[in-house]
Amino acid sequence: MSNPQQLRYSKEHEWLSAPDANGVATVGITEFAANQLGDVVYAQLPAAGDTVTAGDTCGELESTKSVSDLFSPVTGEVVAANQDVVDDPALVNSAPFEGGWLFKVKITDEPADLLSADEYTDFAG
């Protein structure tokens, strides 16, 4: 498992890109989480305009194995959801760090306990 070094990670297995100049970051689930879930068949994502809170549930992913809550790694306002993932949830499995991203959020608060790629790799085992 190779976790991109430029991302930060939550202990709930979400990843977060560095914010752009407008304070907007991209959120997805890690390859580890996607593998644990199995084949994702349904994605319920937060919608543009929704407010998400770090550590709180903001959606869910359903796989052939189970249903898993989606947690936001940061607090902010959702500016976009990935419609491609809603239409083709398997993208979460095939490209968790690329086309399988879940939503974009304008960050208003970021917890201090997000992990680096190496820290996340150690955490996830």
Tab-separated table of C-alpha atoms in Angstrom, residues 32-90:
chain	number	residue	atom	x	y	z
A	32	PHE	CA	-6.549	0.652	2.882
A	33	ALA	CA	-10.173	1.614	3.641
A	34	ALA	CA	-11.305	0.822	0.099
A	35	ASN	CA	-9.703	-2.626	0.337
A	36	GLN	CA	-11.312	-3.257	3.730
A	37	LEU	CA	-14.732	-2.279	2.391
A	38	GLY	CA	-14.599	-4.493	-0.670
A	39	ASP	CA	-16.438	-3.546	-3.846
A	40	VAL	CA	-18.217	-0.232	-3.243
A	41	VAL	CA	-21.683	-0.287	-4.823
A	42	TYR	CA	-23.287	2.885	-3.409
A	43	ALA	CA	-21.995	6.277	-2.268
A	44	GLN	CA	-24.015	8.857	-0.353
A	45	LEU	CA	-21.910	12.028	-0.253
A	46	PRO	CA	-22.448	15.449	1.315
A	47	ALA	CA	-23.871	18.002	-1.120
A	48	ALA	CA	-22.504	21.399	-2.084
A	49	GLY	CA	-23.561	23.876	0.586
A	50	ASP	CA	-23.572	21.299	3.403
A	51	THR	CA	-21.499	22.069	6.480
A	52	VAL	CA	-19.279	19.238	7.699
A	53	THR	CA	-17.565	18.946	11.074
A	54	ALA	CA	-14.242	17.235	11.699
A	55	GLY	CA	-14.803	13.746	13.089
A	56	ASP	CA	-18.543	13.709	12.355
A	57	THR	CA	-20.396	11.492	9.895
A	58	CYS	CA	-21.104	13.206	6.572
A	59	GLY	CA	-22.141	10.350	4.302
A	60	GLU	CA	-21.806	6.629	3.771
A	61	LEU	CA	-20.306	4.061	1.472
A	62	GLU	CA	-22.006	0.731	0.908
A	63	SER	CA	-20.081	-2.265	-0.341
A	64	THR	CA	-20.791	-5.897	-1.020
A	65	LYS	CA	-19.439	-6.573	2.498
A	66	SER	CA	-20.868	-3.781	4.664
A	67	VAL	CA	-22.014	-0.200	5.060
A	68	SER	CA	-19.468	2.265	6.383
A	69	ASP	CA	-19.937	5.811	7.601
A	70	LEU	CA	-17.929	8.532	5.914
A	71	PHE	CA	-16.313	10.982	8.334
A	72	SER	CA	-15.086	14.468	7.541
A	73	PRO	CA	-11.420	15.035	8.413
A	74	VAL	CA	-11.998	18.815	8.678
A	75	THR	CA	-14.692	21.384	9.432
A	76	GLY	CA	-15.990	23.524	6.591
A	77	GLU	CA	-18.473	23.981	3.782
A	78	VAL	CA	-18.756	21.413	1.008
A	79	VAL	CA	-18.249	23.074	-2.371
A	80	ALA	CA	-18.549	19.969	-4.581
A	81	ALA	CA	-19.365	16.273	-4.428
A	82	ASN	CA	-17.876	13.846	-6.936
A	83	GLN	CA	-20.836	12.939	-9.143
A	84	ASP	CA	-18.658	10.415	-10.975
A	85	VAL	CA	-18.414	8.383	-7.738
A	86	VAL	CA	-22.181	8.607	-7.183
A	87	ASP	CA	-22.695	7.327	-10.749
A	88	ASP	CA	-19.883	4.721	-10.553
A	89	PRO	CA	-19.034	3.912	-6.905
A	90	ALA	CA	-16.387	1.386	-8.025
